Coordinates of C-alpha atoms in Angstrom, one line a residue:
M525 CA -143.6 181.5 -133.0
F526 CA -144.2 177.7 -133.0
S527 CA -144.5 175.1 -135.6
I528 CA -146.7 172.3 -134.3
L529 CA -146.0 169.2 -136.2
D530 CA -147.1 165.6 -136.6
L531 CA -145.7 163.0 -139.0
E532 CA -146.8 159.6 -140.1
T533 CA -144.2 157.1 -141.2
T534 CA -143.7 153.8 -142.9
G535 CA -142.5 152.0 -139.7
G536 CA -139.5 149.7 -140.1
K537 CA -135.9 149.7 -139.0
F538 CA -134.6 152.7 -137.0
N539 CA -133.4 155.5 -139.3
E540 CA -134.6 153.6 -142.4
E541 CA -138.2 154.7 -142.0
G542 CA -139.8 157.1 -144.4
I543 CA -142.3 159.9 -143.9
T544 CA -145.7 159.2 -145.4
E545 CA -147.6 162.3 -144.2
I546 CA -146.7 165.6 -142.7
A547 CA -148.8 168.3 -141.0
I548 CA -147.4 171.6 -139.7
Y549 CA -149.5 174.3 -138.1
K550 CA -147.6 177.6 -137.6
F551 CA -148.9 179.0 -134.3
D552 CA -148.3 182.4 -132.8
G553 CA -149.4 181.5 -129.3
I554 CA -153.0 182.4 -130.0
N555 CA -153.9 181.6 -133.6
I556 CA -152.7 179.3 -136.5
V557 CA -151.2 181.7 -139.0
D558 CA -150.0 179.2 -141.6
Q559 CA -150.3 175.5 -142.3
F560 CA -148.8 172.8 -144.5
I561 CA -150.4 169.3 -144.9
S562 CA -149.3 166.7 -147.4
L563 CA -149.1 163.0 -148.0
L564 CA -145.5 162.1 -149.0
N565 CA -144.1 159.3 -151.2
P566 CA -141.4 157.7 -148.9
E567 CA -140.1 155.6 -151.8
I568 CA -140.2 152.5 -149.5
L569 CA -143.2 150.3 -148.6
I570 CA -145.3 151.0 -145.5
Q571 CA -145.3 148.2 -142.9
P572 CA -148.7 146.4 -142.9
Y573 CA -149.5 147.3 -139.2
V574 CA -148.8 151.0 -140.0
Q575 CA -151.2 150.8 -142.9
Q576 CA -153.9 149.4 -140.6
L577 CA -153.2 152.0 -137.9
T578 CA -153.2 155.1 -140.2
G579 CA -155.3 154.0 -143.2
I580 CA -152.5 155.2 -145.4
S581 CA -151.7 152.7 -148.2
N582 CA -148.8 152.4 -150.5
K583 CA -151.2 153.0 -153.4
M584 CA -152.3 156.3 -151.9
L585 CA -148.7 157.6 -152.0
L586 CA -147.7 156.7 -155.5
K587 CA -148.5 160.2 -156.9
A588 CA -147.7 162.0 -153.7
P589 CA -144.7 164.4 -153.7
K590 CA -141.4 163.1 -152.4
F591 CA -139.7 164.8 -149.5
Y592 CA -137.3 166.7 -151.6
E593 CA -140.2 168.3 -153.4
V594 CA -141.7 169.8 -150.2
C595 CA -138.5 170.4 -148.1
K596 CA -138.4 174.1 -149.1
R597 CA -142.0 174.6 -147.8
V598 CA -141.0 172.7 -144.6
L599 CA -138.1 175.0 -144.1
E600 CA -140.2 178.1 -144.9
I601 CA -143.0 177.3 -142.4
T602 CA -140.6 176.3 -139.6
D603 CA -138.1 179.1 -140.1
N604 CA -137.6 181.1 -136.8
T605 CA -140.0 178.9 -134.9
I606 CA -139.8 176.4 -132.1
L607 CA -140.8 172.9 -133.2
V608 CA -143.6 171.5 -131.0
A609 CA -144.8 167.9 -131.1
H610 CA -146.2 165.2 -128.9
N611 CA -143.0 163.1 -128.4
V612 CA -141.0 165.6 -130.4
S613 CA -137.8 163.5 -130.4
F614 CA -139.4 161.1 -132.8
D615 CA -140.7 163.7 -135.3
Y616 CA -137.5 165.8 -135.0
R617 CA -135.4 162.7 -135.7
M618 CA -137.5 161.8 -138.7
L619 CA -137.2 165.3 -140.1
K620 CA -133.4 165.4 -139.5
V621 CA -133.0 162.0 -141.2
A622 CA -135.1 163.2 -144.2
F623 CA -133.0 166.4 -144.5
N624 CA -129.7 164.6 -144.0
R625 CA -130.6 162.3 -147.0
L626 CA -130.7 165.6 -149.0
G627 CA -127.4 166.7 -147.6
Y628 CA -128.9 169.4 -145.4
Q629 CA -128.4 169.8 -141.6
F630 CA -131.9 170.6 -140.1
N631 CA -131.6 172.1 -136.6
I632 CA -134.4 173.8 -134.7
P633 CA -135.3 174.2 -131.1
Q634 CA -138.0 171.9 -129.8
L635 CA -140.6 171.5 -127.1
C636 CA -142.3 168.2 -126.3
T637 CA -145.9 168.3 -125.2
V638 CA -145.5 164.9 -123.5
K639 CA -142.8 166.3 -121.2
L640 CA -144.7 169.6 -120.7
S641 CA -147.9 167.8 -119.9
K642 CA -146.2 165.7 -117.3
I643 CA -145.1 168.9 -115.6
L644 CA -148.2 171.0 -116.1
I645 CA -150.9 168.3 -115.9
P646 CA -149.5 165.8 -113.4
D647 CA -151.2 162.6 -112.3
K648 CA -152.8 161.6 -115.6
D649 CA -153.3 157.9 -116.2
S650 CA -151.7 158.2 -119.7
Y651 CA -149.8 160.8 -121.6
K652 CA -150.4 159.1 -125.0
L653 CA -152.0 161.8 -127.3
G654 CA -155.3 160.1 -127.8
K655 CA -155.9 159.3 -124.1
L656 CA -154.5 162.5 -122.8
V657 CA -156.6 164.8 -125.0
K658 CA -159.7 162.8 -124.4
S659 CA -159.2 163.1 -120.6
L660 CA -158.8 166.9 -121.1
G661 CA -162.0 167.2 -123.2
I662 CA -160.1 168.0 -126.4
S663 CA -161.7 166.5 -129.4
I664 CA -159.5 164.6 -131.9
S665 CA -160.5 163.7 -135.4
N666 CA -158.6 161.7 -137.9
R667 CA -156.6 159.9 -135.2
H668 CA -153.2 158.5 -136.4
R669 CA -153.3 161.0 -139.4
A670 CA -150.9 163.9 -139.4
A671 CA -153.5 166.7 -139.6
G672 CA -155.8 165.3 -136.9
D673 CA -153.0 164.5 -134.5
A674 CA -151.2 167.9 -135.1
M675 CA -154.5 169.8 -134.6
A676 CA -155.1 168.0 -131.3
T677 CA -151.5 168.9 -130.3
V678 CA -152.3 172.6 -131.1
E679 CA -155.3 172.4 -128.8
L680 CA -153.2 170.7 -126.1
F681 CA -150.4 173.2 -126.5
K682 CA -153.0 176.1 -126.1
L683 CA -154.1 174.5 -122.8
L684 CA -150.5 174.0 -121.7
L685 CA -149.8 177.7 -122.4
K686 CA -152.8 178.7 -120.2
K687 CA -151.7 176.4 -117.4
D688 CA -148.1 177.5 -117.5
K689 CA -148.2 179.8 -114.4
N690 CA -144.5 179.2 -113.6
N691 CA -143.3 179.8 -117.1
E692 CA -142.1 176.2 -117.6
I693 CA -142.5 176.6 -121.4
L694 CA -140.5 179.9 -121.5
N695 CA -137.8 178.4 -119.2
K696 CA -137.4 175.4 -121.6
I697 CA -137.1 177.9 -124.5
I698 CA -134.4 179.9 -122.7
E699 CA -132.6 176.7 -121.6
Q700 CA -132.4 175.6 -125.3
E701 CA -131.1 179.0 -126.4
N702 CA -128.3 178.9 -123.8
N703 CA -127.2 175.4 -124.9

């Protein structure tokens, strides 16, 4: 089981950023079996360039839940799954920081669709999500919003699973379990 995730953040100093939006699609390898999508109040201001990029404003987040109000749902949907994201190290770090602020150690195995794409779909001009999915004929709506980017990552991951003739994805999972 996989939890395919995308986050939007405030931008700013490393490990001082806040999460402004989260989308998680629980994926069984064939279908989405659960989902969680929410704006989040990061309790800090969003950098102006991030507001322009995402369209998420500080005003939009005033009445949004804070991370501590949704953390149980995040744990529930990601329980016994492998976290999948495009550039997973960023999203995973952001989740770990958010959970650490609550005094909880969040640990979950991860797969990165950037790394997998470079192995399974070599010779692409760009592995940035928008350019990659466009080159593969995968539509992406709501670019730079968590739900749109996470859904594009679901479709990319489905394609990667089909192309994975040498079990690269399975090997990465086994490698993580042995570490």
